[in-house]
Amino acid sequence: MRHLLSAADLSLDDALLVLDTATELATVTDRSVKKLPTLRGRTVVNLFFEDSTRTRISFEVAAKRLSADVINFAAKGSSVSKGESLKDTALTLEAMGADAVVVRHHASGAPHRLATAGWIGGSVVNAGDGTHEHPTQALLDAYTLRRHLRGGSGDLAGLRVAIVGDILHSRVARSNVLLLRTLGAEVTLVAPPTLMPFGVETWPCATGFDLDDALDGLDAVMMLRVQAERMHAAYFPSTAEYSRRYGIDARRLALMPEHAIVLHPGPMNRGMEISADVADSERAVMVEQVANGVSVRMAVLYLLLGGQKEGSP
Ligand code: NCD
């Protein structure tokens, strides 16, 4: 595979290969010298047209741990703010010899365009496009679920996961539904009717509107941020009403089996989709998700850039 654009690009074997490679690469992070020579001489460009904390830093750390040269390109402060097109930006990166371009863009489909238009020769990794997909987030979520609930190996057959909240604007939800399905998990989406995407009945998952009903028997609940910046209308009456019906709090945590964990891709709106006590509880794994994101992105870069030719971990 040359690009990673969608979680649907990954077969079960591909997904397991990424997760197993990430498990191996995670051992590098535990060493005092956190570096492998695998991608020495390769250039990874982080091309971010949208704000990001975790994802951008995570890709940067991942590439650096594999000894790649990293160029961080933020649209703010570049010629993009002078109106330069995606095409001209891509041609510039190509001229500078980028082996991989990690792209986050506000337009759904931008990474696909970058990968297929013939502007660049390297690999394209989708780091979040509009409301469409965010495949490495789904991989790090799957990695986290596998570690906690499946002993760190194999698939996720039979695992019961609910994804809750602003599904409509969430690229994390779509990528997770696709990947979790590939890995054999059973997914239920829970959201107010106004935040359920059009055509959701064609997605490979169940849907529900009542969070209390959905919690019984779950292995994990994945809370989504309410994406106010993508909302141009009123989708729910008030913050208080939203968190009363769709937020996770201590009472709802107690409705889940004791082994069940809480995930959130970040950034969190504490007090809205998640209460502060749940966010800080032992059953919430957000900090681990961030750490796992580095290992998973190392695996993706390693596998796409064919690092194995130059020495394996
Ligand atoms: C998500 C994103 O940007 O899609 N965050 C992330 O990558 N960690 C989710 C969000 O912004 O709510």
Coordinates of C-alpha atoms and ligand atoms in Angstrom, one line a residue:
M1 CA 0.0 0.0 0.0
R2 CA 1.3 3.4 -0.9
H3 CA -1.1 5.8 0.9
L4 CA -3.4 5.7 3.9
L5 CA -6.4 7.7 3.1
S6 CA -9.3 5.8 4.6
A7 CA -9.8 3.2 7.3
A8 CA -11.5 1.2 4.5
D9 CA -8.2 0.9 2.8
L10 CA -7.1 -1.6 5.4
S11 CA -8.0 -5.3 5.2
L12 CA -8.1 -7.3 8.4
D13 CA -4.5 -8.5 7.7
D14 CA -3.3 -4.9 7.0
A15 CA -4.9 -3.6 10.2
L16 CA -3.4 -6.4 12.3
L17 CA 0.0 -5.8 10.7
V18 CA -0.1 -2.1 11.6
L19 CA -1.2 -2.9 15.2
D20 CA 1.4 -5.6 15.6
T21 CA 4.1 -3.4 14.2
A22 CA 3.0 -0.6 16.6
T23 CA 3.3 -3.0 19.5
E24 CA 6.9 -3.8 18.4
L25 CA 7.8 -0.2 17.9
A26 CA 6.3 0.9 21.2
T27 CA 9.3 -0.8 22.9
V28 CA 11.5 2.0 21.4
T29 CA 9.5 4.6 23.5
D30 CA 10.5 2.7 26.7
R31 CA 14.2 3.0 26.0
S32 CA 16.4 5.8 27.2
V33 CA 17.5 6.5 23.6
K34 CA 14.1 6.7 21.8
K35 CA 15.3 6.4 18.2
L36 CA 15.7 3.9 15.4
P37 CA 17.7 4.6 12.2
T38 CA 15.0 3.1 10.0
L39 CA 13.9 6.2 8.1
R40 CA 17.2 8.0 8.0
G41 CA 17.5 10.3 5.0
R42 CA 13.7 10.2 4.4
T43 CA 11.6 13.4 4.5
V44 CA 8.2 13.5 6.1
V45 CA 6.1 16.7 5.6
N46 CA 3.4 17.6 8.1
L47 CA 1.0 19.6 6.0
F48 CA -1.7 21.0 8.3
F49 CA -4.4 23.3 7.0
E50 CA -6.5 22.9 10.2
D51 CA -5.6 23.3 13.8
S52 CA -4.2 20.4 15.6
T53 CA -2.3 19.6 18.9
R54 CA -2.1 15.9 19.3
T55 CA -2.1 14.6 15.8
R56 CA 0.5 17.0 14.4
I57 CA 2.9 16.5 17.4
S58 CA 2.3 12.8 17.3
F59 CA 3.3 12.5 13.6
E60 CA 6.3 14.7 14.3
V61 CA 7.5 12.6 17.2
A62 CA 6.8 9.3 15.3
A63 CA 8.8 10.4 12.3
K64 CA 11.6 11.7 14.5
R65 CA 11.8 8.4 16.5
L66 CA 12.4 6.7 13.1
S67 CA 15.1 9.3 12.3
A68 CA 13.3 10.9 9.3
D69 CA 13.7 14.6 8.6
V70 CA 10.5 16.4 9.5
I71 CA 9.1 19.5 7.9
N72 CA 6.2 21.1 9.6
F73 CA 4.1 23.1 7.3
A74 CA 1.2 25.0 8.8
A75 CA -1.2 26.8 6.4
K76 CA -1.2 29.8 8.8
G77 CA 2.0 31.7 8.2
S78 CA 2.6 30.1 4.8
S79 CA 1.7 31.2 1.3
V80 CA -1.6 29.4 1.6
S81 CA -2.8 32.4 3.4
K82 CA -1.9 34.4 0.3
G83 CA -4.2 32.1 -1.7
E84 CA -1.8 29.5 -2.9
S85 CA -3.7 26.4 -4.1
L86 CA -3.4 22.8 -2.8
K87 CA -1.8 21.9 -6.1
D88 CA 0.9 24.6 -6.0
T89 CA 1.6 23.8 -2.4
A90 CA 1.9 20.1 -3.4
L91 CA 4.2 20.9 -6.3
T92 CA 6.5 22.8 -4.0
L93 CA 6.7 20.0 -1.5
E94 CA 7.4 17.6 -4.3
A95 CA 10.3 19.8 -5.5
M96 CA 11.7 19.6 -2.0
G97 CA 11.7 15.9 -2.1
A98 CA 9.0 14.8 0.4
D99 CA 8.8 11.0 0.8
A100 CA 5.6 11.2 2.7
V101 CA 3.0 14.0 3.2
V102 CA 0.8 13.8 6.3
V103 CA -2.1 16.1 5.5
R104 CA -4.9 17.6 7.6
H105 CA -7.4 19.7 5.6
H106 CA -10.8 21.2 6.2
A107 CA -12.1 19.8 2.9
S108 CA -13.3 16.2 2.9
G109 CA -11.4 14.5 0.1
A110 CA -8.3 16.7 0.0
P111 CA -5.8 13.9 0.9
H112 CA -7.4 11.7 -1.8
R113 CA -7.0 14.5 -4.4
L114 CA -3.3 14.9 -3.3
A115 CA -2.7 11.2 -3.6
T116 CA -4.4 10.7 -7.0
A117 CA -3.8 13.9 -8.9
G118 CA -0.2 13.0 -9.7
W119 CA 1.3 16.1 -8.2
I120 CA 3.5 14.3 -5.7
G121 CA 5.4 11.0 -5.9
G122 CA 5.5 10.1 -2.2
S123 CA 3.0 8.6 0.2
V124 CA 0.0 10.5 1.5
V125 CA -1.4 9.9 5.0
N126 CA -4.8 11.4 5.9
A127 CA -4.5 13.1 9.3
G128 CA -8.1 14.2 9.2
D129 CA -10.1 15.6 6.2
G130 CA -13.1 17.7 7.0
T131 CA -15.9 15.6 8.4
H132 CA -14.8 12.6 6.4
E133 CA -12.0 10.4 7.9
H134 CA -9.1 10.1 10.3
P135 CA -7.7 6.6 9.9
T136 CA -4.7 6.9 12.2
Q137 CA -7.0 8.0 15.1
A138 CA -9.1 4.8 14.5
L139 CA -5.9 2.7 14.5
L140 CA -4.7 4.2 17.8
D141 CA -8.2 3.7 19.3
A142 CA -8.2 0.1 18.1
Y143 CA -4.6 -0.4 19.5
T144 CA -5.8 1.0 22.9
L145 CA -8.9 -1.2 23.0
R146 CA -6.8 -4.2 22.1
R147 CA -4.3 -3.5 24.9
H148 CA -6.9 -3.1 27.5
L149 CA -9.5 -5.6 26.5
R150 CA -7.8 -8.2 24.4
G151 CA -4.3 -8.5 26.1
G152 CA -2.6 -6.6 23.3
S153 CA -2.9 -9.1 20.4
G154 CA -5.3 -10.5 17.8
D155 CA -8.5 -8.9 16.5
L156 CA -11.5 -7.3 18.3
A157 CA -14.1 -10.0 17.5
G158 CA -17.2 -9.6 19.6
L159 CA -16.0 -6.4 21.4
R160 CA -19.0 -4.1 22.1
V161 CA -18.2 -0.4 21.6
A162 CA -20.5 2.6 21.5
I163 CA -19.5 5.9 19.8
V164 CA -21.4 8.8 21.3
G165 CA -22.1 12.4 20.5
D166 CA -21.4 14.6 17.5
I167 CA -21.3 11.8 14.8
L168 CA -22.4 14.2 12.1
H169 CA -19.2 16.3 12.2
S170 CA -16.9 13.5 13.2
R171 CA -14.2 12.0 10.9
V172 CA -13.1 10.0 14.0
A173 CA -16.5 8.2 14.1
R174 CA -16.5 7.2 10.4
S175 CA -13.0 5.8 10.5
N176 CA -13.7 4.0 13.7
V177 CA -16.9 2.4 12.5
L178 CA -15.0 1.1 9.4
L179 CA -11.9 -0.2 11.2
L180 CA -13.7 -1.6 14.2
R181 CA -16.0 -3.5 11.8
T182 CA -13.0 -4.9 10.0
L183 CA -11.5 -6.0 13.3
G184 CA -14.8 -7.8 14.2
A185 CA -16.2 -5.4 16.9
E186 CA -19.9 -4.6 17.2
V187 CA -20.4 -0.8 17.1
T188 CA -23.4 1.3 18.1
L189 CA -23.6 5.0 17.4
V190 CA -25.5 7.0 19.9
A191 CA -26.4 10.7 19.2
P192 CA -29.3 13.1 19.2
P193 CA -31.2 12.7 15.9
T194 CA -29.9 16.1 14.7
L195 CA -26.3 14.9 15.0
M196 CA -26.8 11.5 13.3
P197 CA -25.4 11.7 9.7
F198 CA -27.7 11.4 6.7
G199 CA -27.5 7.8 5.4
V200 CA -26.2 6.3 8.6
E201 CA -28.4 3.3 8.0
T202 CA -25.9 2.2 5.3
W203 CA -23.0 2.2 7.8
P204 CA -21.9 -1.2 9.2
C205 CA -23.2 -0.5 12.7
A206 CA -26.3 -0.1 14.9
T207 CA -27.7 3.3 16.0
G208 CA -29.6 4.5 19.0
F209 CA -30.8 7.8 20.6
D210 CA -30.7 6.8 24.2
L211 CA -27.3 6.7 26.0
D212 CA -28.6 5.0 29.2
D213 CA -30.0 2.1 27.1
A214 CA -26.8 1.7 25.2
L215 CA -24.4 1.4 28.1
D216 CA -25.4 -2.0 29.5
G217 CA -23.0 -4.7 28.4
L218 CA -20.5 -2.4 26.7
D219 CA -16.7 -3.0 26.7
A220 CA -15.9 0.6 25.8
V221 CA -17.5 3.9 25.1
M222 CA -15.9 6.4 22.8
M223 CA -17.0 10.0 23.5
L224 CA -16.8 12.6 20.7
R225 CA -16.2 16.3 21.0
V226 CA -19.2 18.5 20.2
Q227 CA -17.6 20.3 17.2
A228 CA -19.0 23.8 17.7
E229 CA -16.7 25.2 15.0
R230 CA -18.4 23.1 12.3
M231 CA -21.9 23.9 13.5
H232 CA -23.8 26.7 11.7
A233 CA -27.2 26.0 13.2
A234 CA -28.6 25.0 16.6
Y235 CA -28.3 21.2 16.8
F236 CA -29.5 20.9 20.5
P237 CA -31.3 23.2 22.9
S238 CA -28.4 23.9 25.4
T239 CA -25.1 22.6 26.7
A240 CA -26.8 21.5 29.9
E241 CA -29.5 19.6 28.0
Y242 CA -26.8 18.0 25.8
S243 CA -24.7 16.8 28.7
R244 CA -27.8 15.6 30.5
R245 CA -28.8 13.4 27.6
Y246 CA -25.5 12.5 25.9
G247 CA -22.7 13.3 28.3
I248 CA -20.8 10.6 30.3
D249 CA -20.8 11.2 34.1
A250 CA -20.2 9.0 37.2
R251 CA -23.8 7.7 37.2
R252 CA -23.5 6.5 33.6
L253 CA -20.0 5.1 34.1
A254 CA -21.6 2.9 36.8
L255 CA -24.1 1.6 34.3
M256 CA -21.3 0.0 32.3
P257 CA -19.6 -3.3 33.3
E258 CA -16.6 -2.8 35.6
H259 CA -14.0 -3.7 33.0
A260 CA -15.4 -1.1 30.4
I261 CA -13.2 1.8 29.5
V262 CA -13.8 5.4 28.3
L263 CA -12.0 6.8 25.2
H264 CA -12.1 10.3 23.8
P265 CA -9.9 11.5 20.8
G266 CA -9.4 14.9 22.4
P267 CA -9.7 17.8 22.7
M268 CA -12.3 17.3 25.4
N269 CA -15.1 19.7 26.3
R270 CA -15.1 18.9 30.1
G271 CA -18.5 19.4 31.5
M272 CA -20.2 18.8 28.1
E273 CA -19.7 15.4 26.5
I274 CA -17.6 14.2 29.5
S275 CA -17.7 15.2 33.2
A276 CA -14.4 16.2 34.8
D277 CA -14.6 13.2 37.3
V278 CA -15.0 10.7 34.5
A279 CA -12.2 12.4 32.4
D280 CA -9.9 12.1 35.4
S281 CA -11.0 8.6 36.4
E282 CA -8.9 5.4 36.1
R283 CA -11.2 4.0 33.5
A284 CA -10.6 6.9 31.1
V285 CA -7.7 6.2 28.8
M286 CA -7.1 9.5 27.0
V287 CA -3.5 10.0 28.0
E288 CA -2.7 6.4 26.9
Q289 CA -4.5 7.1 23.6
V290 CA -2.0 9.9 23.0
A291 CA 1.0 7.7 23.8
N292 CA -0.4 4.9 21.6
G293 CA -0.9 7.4 18.8
V294 CA 2.9 7.8 18.5
S295 CA 3.5 4.0 18.2
V296 CA 0.7 3.6 15.6
R297 CA 2.0 6.5 13.5
M298 CA 5.5 5.1 13.7
A299 CA 4.1 1.9 12.3
V300 CA 2.2 3.6 9.5
L301 CA 5.2 5.6 8.4
Y302 CA 7.5 2.6 8.7
L303 CA 5.2 0.4 6.6
L304 CA 4.4 3.0 4.0
L305 CA 7.9 4.2 3.5
G306 CA 9.2 0.6 3.3
G307 CA 11.6 1.2 6.1
Q308 CA 12.2 -2.6 6.4
K309 CA 14.6 -2.4 3.5
E310 CA 17.1 -0.5 5.7
G311 CA 17.0 -2.5 8.9
S312 CA 14.1 -3.8 10.9
P313 CA 13.3 -2.9 14.5
Ligands
NCD1 C1 -10.2 14.8 16.4 C2 -10.1 15.5 15.0 O1 -9.3 16.5 14.9 O2 -10.7 15.0 14.1 N1 -9.1 15.1 17.2 C3 -7.9 14.4 17.1 O3 -7.4 14.2 16.0 N2 -7.3 14.0 18.2 C4 -11.5 15.0 17.0 C5 -11.9 16.4 17.3 O4 -11.4 17.4 16.9 O5 -12.9 16.5 18.0

